[in-house]
Short mmCIF file of C-alpha atoms in Angstrom, two decimals:
data_model
loop_
_atom_site.label_atom_id
_atom_site.label_comp_id
_atom_site.label_asym_id
_atom_site.label_seq_id
_atom_site.Cartn_x
_atom_site.Cartn_y
_atom_site.Cartn_z
CA UNK A 1 2.75 -23.55 12.85
CA UNK A 2 3.15 -21.82 9.52
CA UNK A 3 2.51 -18.15 9.09
CA UNK A 4 -0.79 -17.51 7.40
CA UNK A 5 -2.26 -14.48 5.63
CA UNK A 6 -5.75 -13.20 6.24
CA UNK A 7 -7.42 -10.66 3.96
CA UNK A 8 -9.65 -8.17 5.70
CA UNK A 9 -12.09 -6.02 3.77
CA UNK A 10 -13.47 -2.99 5.45
CA UNK A 11 -16.06 -0.55 4.14
CA UNK A 12 -17.89 2.17 6.01
CA UNK A 13 -20.79 1.86 3.57
CA UNK A 14 -21.75 -1.73 4.32
CA UNK A 15 -23.34 -1.04 7.74
CA UNK A 16 -25.37 1.75 6.11
CA UNK A 17 -26.67 -0.58 3.40
CA UNK A 18 -27.60 -3.19 6.01
CA UNK A 19 -29.42 -0.52 8.01
CA UNK A 20 -31.29 0.58 4.87
CA UNK A 21 -32.36 -3.01 4.20
CA UNK A 22 -33.80 -3.32 7.70
CA UNK A 23 -35.42 0.13 7.43
CA UNK A 24 -37.25 -0.76 4.21
CA UNK A 25 -38.69 -3.98 5.66
CA UNK A 26 -39.76 -2.34 8.93
CA UNK A 27 -41.35 0.67 7.24
CA UNK A 28 -43.17 -1.60 4.79
CA UNK A 29 -44.67 -3.50 7.73
CA UNK A 30 -45.49 -0.18 9.40
CA UNK A 31 -47.32 1.10 6.28
CA UNK A 32 -49.36 -2.10 6.06
CA UNK A 33 -50.30 -2.04 9.76
CA UNK A 34 -51.15 1.66 9.51
CA UNK A 35 -53.60 0.89 6.70
CA UNK A 36 -55.09 -2.13 8.49
CA UNK A 37 -55.81 -0.28 11.72
CA UNK A 38 -57.06 2.79 9.85
CA UNK A 39 -59.07 0.97 7.20
CA UNK A 40 -62.31 2.73 8.16
CA UNK A 41 -61.02 6.03 6.75
CA UNK A 42 -60.59 4.66 3.21
CA UNK A 43 -63.39 5.39 0.74
CA UNK A 44 -61.78 3.04 -1.78
CA UNK A 45 -59.99 0.43 0.30
CA UNK A 46 -59.19 -1.67 -2.75
CA UNK A 47 -56.78 1.06 -3.94
CA UNK A 48 -54.90 0.82 -0.67
CA UNK A 49 -54.91 -3.00 -0.75
CA UNK A 50 -53.55 -3.16 -4.31
CA UNK A 51 -50.83 -0.59 -3.70
CA UNK A 52 -49.68 -2.02 -0.37
CA UNK A 53 -49.60 -5.53 -1.84
CA UNK A 54 -47.37 -4.29 -4.65
CA UNK A 55 -45.27 -2.39 -2.10
CA UNK A 56 -44.78 -5.46 0.10
CA UNK A 57 -43.87 -7.74 -2.80
CA UNK A 58 -41.48 -5.14 -4.24
CA UNK A 59 -39.79 -4.53 -0.89
CA UNK A 60 -39.12 -8.19 -0.22
CA UNK A 61 -38.11 -9.00 -3.81
CA UNK A 62 -35.70 -6.06 -4.00
CA UNK A 63 -33.77 -6.82 -0.80
CA UNK A 64 -30.70 -8.03 -2.79
CA UNK A 65 -30.71 -4.72 -4.65
CA UNK A 66 -30.05 -2.76 -1.47
CA UNK A 67 -27.24 -5.00 -0.26
CA UNK A 68 -24.54 -2.72 -1.64
CA UNK A 69 -23.63 0.04 -4.07
CA UNK A 70 -22.84 -2.39 -6.90
CA UNK A 71 -26.17 -4.21 -6.73
CA UNK A 72 -28.16 -0.98 -6.39
CA UNK A 73 -28.43 0.06 -10.05
CA UNK A 74 -29.79 3.31 -11.47
CA UNK A 75 -32.74 1.47 -13.03
CA UNK A 76 -33.68 0.03 -9.65
CA UNK A 77 -33.51 3.47 -8.02
CA UNK A 78 -35.78 4.98 -10.66
CA UNK A 79 -38.40 2.22 -10.32
CA UNK A 80 -38.20 2.34 -6.53
CA UNK A 81 -38.68 6.09 -6.34
CA UNK A 82 -41.49 5.94 -8.93
CA UNK A 83 -43.34 3.44 -6.75
CA UNK A 84 -43.00 5.73 -3.73
CA UNK A 85 -44.22 8.79 -5.68
CA UNK A 86 -47.13 6.81 -7.12
CA UNK A 87 -48.19 5.77 -3.63
CA UNK A 88 -48.23 9.40 -2.50
CA UNK A 89 -50.36 10.48 -5.50
CA UNK A 90 -52.75 7.52 -5.05
CA UNK A 91 -53.50 8.46 -1.45
CA UNK A 92 -56.38 10.93 -2.31
CA UNK A 93 -58.00 8.23 -4.50
CA UNK A 94 -58.16 5.86 -1.55
CA UNK A 95 -58.97 8.49 1.06
CA UNK A 96 -61.14 11.37 -0.15
CA UNK A 97 -60.33 13.41 2.99
CA UNK A 98 -56.57 13.00 2.68
CA UNK A 99 -56.12 16.55 1.35
CA UNK A 100 -58.20 18.14 4.08
CA UNK A 101 -56.88 16.01 6.93
CA UNK A 102 -53.16 15.95 7.56
CA UNK A 103 -52.87 12.14 7.69
CA UNK A 104 -50.28 9.66 6.43
CA UNK A 105 -49.85 8.76 2.77
CA UNK A 106 -50.13 5.16 1.57
CA UNK A 107 -46.36 4.45 1.60
CA UNK A 108 -45.95 6.57 4.74
CA UNK A 109 -42.29 6.75 5.89
CA UNK A 110 -41.29 3.97 3.47
CA UNK A 111 -40.69 6.77 0.96
CA UNK A 112 -37.66 7.93 2.95
CA UNK A 113 -35.99 4.57 2.22
CA UNK A 114 -36.06 5.30 -1.51
CA UNK A 115 -34.45 8.67 -0.94
CA UNK A 116 -31.79 7.17 1.33
CA UNK A 117 -30.94 4.60 -1.37
CA UNK A 118 -30.20 7.52 -3.70
CA UNK A 119 -27.99 9.07 -0.99
CA UNK A 120 -25.97 5.89 -0.44
CA UNK A 121 -25.55 5.23 -4.13
CA UNK A 122 -24.68 8.67 -5.47
CA UNK A 123 -23.98 10.99 -2.56
CA UNK A 124 -25.64 14.23 -1.56
CA UNK A 125 -26.45 15.42 -5.10
CA UNK A 126 -28.49 12.31 -5.88
CA UNK A 127 -30.14 12.63 -2.46
CA UNK A 128 -31.08 16.25 -3.17
CA UNK A 129 -32.64 15.25 -6.50
CA UNK A 130 -34.73 12.41 -5.04
CA UNK A 131 -35.85 14.32 -1.94
CA UNK A 132 -36.86 17.33 -4.06
CA UNK A 133 -39.12 15.11 -6.19
CA UNK A 134 -40.67 13.67 -3.04
CA UNK A 135 -41.21 17.17 -1.67
CA UNK A 136 -42.94 18.37 -4.86
CA UNK A 137 -45.21 15.31 -5.05
CA UNK A 138 -46.15 15.65 -1.36
CA UNK A 139 -47.11 19.28 -1.86
CA UNK A 140 -49.14 18.39 -4.95
CA UNK A 141 -50.91 15.58 -3.07
CA UNK A 142 -51.86 17.87 -0.19
CA UNK A 143 -53.18 20.62 -2.43
CA UNK A 144 -52.93 23.17 0.37
CA UNK A 145 -49.99 21.88 2.42
CA UNK A 146 -49.91 22.51 6.14
CA UNK A 147 -46.98 23.43 8.34
CA UNK A 148 -46.55 19.76 9.31
CA UNK A 149 -46.24 18.82 5.63
CA UNK A 150 -43.48 21.36 5.08
CA UNK A 151 -41.79 20.19 8.26
CA UNK A 152 -41.78 16.52 7.19
CA UNK A 153 -40.60 17.36 3.67
CA UNK A 154 -37.78 19.53 4.97
CA UNK A 155 -36.72 16.84 7.46
CA UNK A 156 -36.40 14.19 4.72
CA UNK A 157 -34.57 16.64 2.46
CA UNK A 158 -31.97 17.67 5.07
CA UNK A 159 -31.46 14.14 6.45
CA UNK A 160 -30.93 12.54 3.04
CA UNK A 161 -28.48 15.22 1.90
CA UNK A 162 -26.55 14.90 5.16
CA UNK A 163 -26.29 11.13 4.81
CA UNK A 164 -25.23 11.47 1.18
CA UNK A 165 -22.48 13.91 2.20
CA UNK A 166 -21.29 11.54 4.94
CA UNK A 167 -21.09 8.71 2.41
CA UNK A 168 -18.97 10.84 0.07
CA UNK A 169 -16.62 11.75 2.91
CA UNK A 170 -16.37 8.09 3.94
CA UNK A 171 -15.49 7.04 0.40
CA UNK A 172 -12.79 9.71 0.17
CA UNK A 173 -11.39 8.58 3.53
CA UNK A 174 -11.32 4.96 2.38
CA UNK A 175 -9.41 5.92 -0.76
CA UNK A 176 -6.92 7.87 1.34
CA UNK A 177 -6.51 4.93 3.72
CA UNK A 178 -6.05 2.53 0.81
CA UNK A 179 -3.30 4.74 -0.57
CA UNK A 180 -1.64 4.94 2.85
CA UNK A 181 -1.73 1.15 3.16
CA UNK A 182 -0.24 0.84 -0.30
CA UNK A 183 2.61 3.18 0.63
CA UNK A 184 3.15 1.34 3.91
CA UNK A 185 3.23 -2.02 2.16
CA UNK A 186 5.70 -0.75 -0.44
CA UNK A 187 7.90 0.73 2.27
CA UNK A 188 7.94 -2.47 4.30
CA UNK A 189 8.76 -4.58 1.25
CA UNK A 190 11.52 -2.18 0.27
CA UNK A 191 12.98 -2.31 3.76
CA UNK A 192 12.80 -6.11 3.80
CA UNK A 193 14.69 -6.34 0.52
CA UNK A 194 17.17 -3.74 1.74
CA UNK A 195 17.81 -5.83 4.89
CA UNK A 196 18.43 -8.92 2.79
CA UNK A 197 20.84 -7.02 0.56
CA UNK A 198 22.63 -5.53 3.54
CA UNK A 199 23.02 -8.89 5.27
CA UNK A 200 24.36 -10.62 2.15
CA UNK A 201 25.66 -8.67 -0.85
CA UNK A 202 26.82 -5.53 0.96
CA UNK A 203 28.59 -7.51 3.65
CA UNK A 204 30.45 -9.56 1.03
CA UNK A 205 31.44 -6.46 -0.96
CA UNK A 206 32.71 -4.76 2.19
CA UNK A 207 34.75 -7.85 3.09
CA UNK A 208 36.24 -8.03 -0.43
CA UNK A 209 37.18 -4.37 -0.23
CA UNK A 210 38.93 -4.79 3.15
CA UNK A 211 40.74 -7.98 2.19
CA UNK A 212 41.77 -6.64 -1.20
CA UNK A 213 43.20 -3.48 0.33
CA UNK A 214 45.11 -5.54 2.88
CA UNK A 215 46.56 -7.92 0.24
CA UNK A 216 47.55 -5.21 -2.24
CA UNK A 217 48.45 -5.70 -5.88
CA UNK A 218 45.70 -6.89 -8.18
CA UNK A 219 43.61 -7.74 -5.14
CA UNK A 220 43.64 -4.07 -4.18
CA UNK A 221 42.13 -3.18 -7.55
CA UNK A 222 39.41 -5.80 -7.03
CA UNK A 223 38.84 -4.35 -3.57
CA UNK A 224 38.51 -0.86 -5.04
CA UNK A 225 35.95 -2.09 -7.59
CA UNK A 226 34.04 -3.93 -4.85
CA UNK A 227 34.01 -0.73 -2.79
CA UNK A 228 32.59 1.24 -5.72
CA UNK A 229 29.87 -1.36 -6.25
CA UNK A 230 29.07 -1.32 -2.54
CA UNK A 231 28.58 2.45 -2.62
CA UNK A 232 26.42 2.22 -5.75
CA UNK A 233 24.28 -0.52 -4.25
CA UNK A 234 23.85 1.35 -0.98
CA UNK A 235 22.73 4.41 -2.94
CA UNK A 236 20.24 2.29 -4.87
CA UNK A 237 18.79 0.84 -1.65
CA UNK A 238 18.49 4.13 0.21
CA UNK A 239 17.09 6.04 -2.79
CA UNK A 240 13.95 3.87 -2.77
CA UNK A 241 14.58 2.28 -6.17
CA UNK A 242 14.40 -1.25 -4.79
CA UNK A 243 11.23 -2.78 -6.30
CA UNK A 244 8.29 -3.23 -3.99
CA UNK A 245 4.93 -4.95 -4.25
CA UNK A 246 1.69 -3.04 -4.55
CA UNK A 247 -1.67 -3.29 -2.84
CA UNK A 248 -4.49 -4.86 -4.83
CA UNK A 249 -6.36 -2.48 -7.10
CA UNK A 250 -9.53 -3.39 -5.19
CA UNK A 251 -8.40 -0.81 -2.64
CA UNK A 252 -8.93 1.99 -5.12
CA UNK A 253 -12.57 1.00 -5.60
CA UNK A 254 -13.76 1.89 -2.12
CA UNK A 255 -13.13 -1.38 -0.31
CA UNK A 256 -9.99 -1.08 1.74
CA UNK A 257 -8.00 -4.25 1.31
CA UNK A 258 -5.44 -5.21 3.85
CA UNK A 259 -3.50 -8.39 4.39
CA UNK A 260 -2.50 -9.02 7.96
CA UNK A 261 0.23 -11.50 8.67
CA UNK A 262 -0.61 -13.42 11.79
CA UNK A 263 1.79 -15.72 13.56
CA UNK A 264 0.29 -18.85 15.04
CA UNK A 265 0.66 -19.54 18.70
CA UNK A 266 4.37 -20.20 19.47
CA UNK A 267 3.49 -23.10 21.77
CA UNK A 268 2.39 -25.32 18.87
CA UNK A 269 4.31 -28.43 17.77
CA UNK A 270 6.12 -26.51 14.99
CA UNK A 271 7.32 -23.71 17.29
CA UNK A 272 11.02 -22.93 17.06
CA UNK A 273 13.47 -22.91 19.96
CA UNK A 274 15.33 -19.63 19.67
CA UNK A 275 18.34 -21.10 21.46
CA UNK A 276 19.10 -23.43 18.55
CA UNK A 277 19.36 -20.45 16.19
CA UNK A 278 21.61 -18.38 18.47
CA UNK A 279 23.88 -21.15 19.83
CA UNK A 280 26.07 -21.30 16.66
CA UNK A 281 27.25 -17.75 17.36
CA UNK A 282 29.00 -18.89 20.55
CA UNK A 283 32.77 -19.06 20.33
CA UNK A 284 36.01 -17.99 21.91
CA UNK A 285 35.08 -14.31 21.74
CA UNK A 286 31.28 -14.61 22.00
CA UNK A 287 29.65 -15.85 25.20
CA UNK A 288 26.12 -17.21 24.93
CA UNK A 289 23.90 -17.29 28.04
CA UNK A 290 20.56 -19.05 27.67
CA UNK A 291 17.65 -20.23 29.85
CA UNK A 292 17.50 -23.89 30.83
CA UNK A 293 14.13 -24.40 29.13
CA UNK A 294 13.34 -23.99 25.39
CA UNK A 295 12.55 -20.43 24.26
CA UNK A 296 9.64 -21.07 21.89
CA UNK A 297 8.67 -18.58 19.20
CA UNK A 298 6.90 -18.82 15.87
CA UNK A 299 9.47 -19.92 13.26
CA UNK A 300 9.33 -16.70 11.24
CA UNK A 301 9.65 -14.58 14.40
CA UNK A 302 12.58 -16.63 15.68
CA UNK A 303 14.34 -16.39 12.31
CA UNK A 304 13.95 -12.63 12.11
CA UNK A 305 15.11 -12.17 15.70
CA UNK A 306 18.15 -14.39 15.08
CA UNK A 307 18.94 -12.36 11.94
CA UNK A 308 18.82 -9.14 13.99
CA UNK A 309 21.23 -10.69 16.52
CA UNK A 310 23.51 -11.70 13.64
CA UNK A 311 23.46 -8.12 12.32
CA UNK A 312 24.40 -6.82 15.79
CA UNK A 313 27.32 -9.27 15.97
CA UNK A 314 28.44 -8.23 12.48
CA UNK A 315 28.62 -4.65 13.74
CA UNK A 316 30.72 -5.86 16.68
CA UNK A 317 33.17 -7.62 14.36
CA UNK A 318 33.43 -4.66 11.99
CA UNK A 319 33.47 -1.73 14.43
CA UNK A 320 34.62 -3.05 17.81
CA UNK A 321 37.86 -4.64 16.63
CA UNK A 322 39.05 -8.22 16.23
CA UNK A 323 39.91 -8.57 19.92
CA UNK A 324 36.52 -7.37 21.18
CA UNK A 325 34.49 -9.68 23.38
CA UNK A 326 30.70 -10.03 22.94
CA UNK A 327 27.98 -11.51 25.10
CA UNK A 328 24.52 -12.76 24.10
CA UNK A 329 21.93 -13.01 26.86
CA UNK A 330 18.48 -14.56 26.23
CA UNK A 331 15.64 -13.86 28.70
CA UNK A 332 12.33 -15.68 28.38
CA UNK A 333 9.50 -13.74 30.04
CA UNK A 334 5.81 -14.75 30.11
CA UNK A 335 4.75 -12.31 27.38
CA UNK A 336 7.98 -11.48 25.59
CA UNK A 337 11.51 -12.58 24.78
CA UNK A 338 14.46 -10.25 25.35
CA UNK A 339 17.84 -10.80 23.70
CA UNK A 340 20.74 -8.56 24.72
CA UNK A 341 23.94 -8.28 22.68
CA UNK A 342 26.79 -6.49 24.48
CA UNK A 343 30.42 -5.89 23.57
CA UNK A 344 33.47 -4.30 25.21
CA UNK A 345 34.52 -2.30 22.17
CA UNK A 346 35.18 1.44 21.97
CA UNK A 347 31.48 2.28 21.74
CA UNK A 348 29.71 4.44 19.19
CA UNK A 349 30.47 8.18 19.11
CA UNK A 350 27.47 10.45 19.50
CA UNK A 351 25.81 11.16 16.16
CA UNK A 352 27.61 8.34 14.35
CA UNK A 353 24.43 6.35 13.68
CA UNK A 354 22.70 9.32 12.07
CA UNK A 355 25.82 9.95 9.97
CA UNK A 356 25.91 6.29 8.89
CA UNK A 357 22.28 6.41 7.79
CA UNK A 358 23.02 9.53 5.79
CA UNK A 359 25.85 7.68 4.06
CA UNK A 360 23.55 4.78 3.18
CA UNK A 361 24.90 2.42 5.86
CA UNK A 362 21.57 1.10 7.17
CA UNK A 363 22.72 -1.85 9.31
CA UNK A 364 21.20 -0.65 12.58
CA UNK A 365 18.22 1.11 10.99
CA UNK A 366 17.13 -1.77 8.74
CA UNK A 367 18.74 -5.04 9.81
CA UNK A 368 18.04 -4.47 13.48
CA UNK A 369 15.39 -1.83 14.18
CA UNK A 370 13.44 -2.54 11.00
CA UNK A 371 13.20 -6.24 11.77
CA UNK A 372 12.07 -5.68 15.35
CA UNK A 373 9.49 -3.11 14.32
CA UNK A 374 7.96 -5.54 11.81
CA UNK A 375 7.72 -8.15 14.57
CA UNK A 376 5.88 -5.72 16.82
CA UNK A 377 8.91 -5.43 19.10
CA UNK A 378 11.56 -2.85 19.94
CA UNK A 379 15.31 -2.44 19.57
CA UNK A 380 17.14 -0.27 22.09
CA UNK A 381 20.78 0.67 21.57
CA UNK A 382 22.90 2.09 24.39
CA UNK A 383 26.53 3.02 23.76
CA UNK A 384 29.02 4.93 25.85
CA UNK A 385 32.32 5.87 24.19
CA UNK A 386 35.07 3.70 25.69
CA UNK A 387 32.64 1.37 27.46
CA UNK A 388 31.19 -0.72 24.64
CA UNK A 389 27.72 -1.03 23.11
CA UNK A 390 24.59 -2.83 24.23
CA UNK A 391 21.68 -3.72 21.96
CA UNK A 392 18.45 -4.93 23.62
CA UNK A 393 15.97 -6.70 21.34
CA UNK A 394 12.43 -7.32 22.62
CA UNK A 395 9.69 -9.25 20.81
CA UNK A 396 6.23 -10.32 22.05
CA UNK A 397 5.54 -14.05 22.33
CA UNK A 398 2.64 -13.66 19.82
CA UNK A 399 3.44 -11.32 16.96
CA UNK A 400 1.07 -8.37 16.58
CA UNK A 401 1.30 -8.68 12.83
CA UNK A 402 1.83 -6.02 10.19
CA UNK A 403 -0.06 -4.47 7.36
CA UNK A 404 1.00 -5.67 4.01
CA UNK A 405 -0.16 -5.94 0.49
CA UNK A 406 -2.97 -8.01 -0.82
CA UNK A 407 -2.38 -9.67 -4.09
#
């Protein structure tokens, strides 16, 4: 089946907003039940009935407003907090003994929901502002506040500021993660383009340089020019100037946006038999050993793995000599496919790969290891001077995917 792209949006804030929505509904029900079961204490029950009716209607009607930071506007926060403060100040009008008896206010713990909305919207500074207003109004309502009043006020104040601070830290972390994903996506795209350039343009330029030098004359001059262009292009690739895509700007607004490439199950009708992609490499100097049954992989995975094998064989042709023999072995295991490319060339001297990377020759690093890493697999290279080189490529049957850019 075809490779598909799924966009995943993650935000630490969303669970907090959902929790606040549930909290407001539950505390509204609690305030109503508290008034119903304690109705005998009200000297003016109609005050309590009117306020709690308004509170219930407002809570249910404003549920969309507490679904997220965008919907929760400043105007809504002001009206919401005003309703909570009004309920606290109306408590002595409904219950004449409210100031002498340390009982609940009309909105009860519903007030904390208004303060928490400030915390989620604007962070700890907004939370401190809202909770301070609630504290002042509670003290005014009590007249002579008790120790329990101070305790409850302080609890709301500390909790709201703490939650507001956590929200600010979460937003900063999301921005950092979005930037990291953007850098990762740009790096992967740059490496992909660099692999394509290495497997096509650079290989052709290198061949022109070798053939031109061997032919001499005007061809030698063309070979020299091709060599200069090869060096310039390698420098361009390794310097990071190859253009790369960017992550969607949505990531900078708090919602981390990731696109995850997911390969469909390789057993589907459109799965590719890896053997058909590797069989053309077989020849007089390349031996191909394959299982008797089809080696099924997702088309994109099979293509990338075959390209890595081709890059390994290119290295054999260039570095092991024209008379070198090579062997390709394909092993089909239940959870993974292993392809081994071995040659009988002189091997790779110790430190030569690191030197080649420093010179901009990224064949092993990009065309082989980079491809396998993007497939969720591994590439192991073992070389002993005088005894040839062996490259073992391992990919899982179902690709683990990779983070990319969301357009």
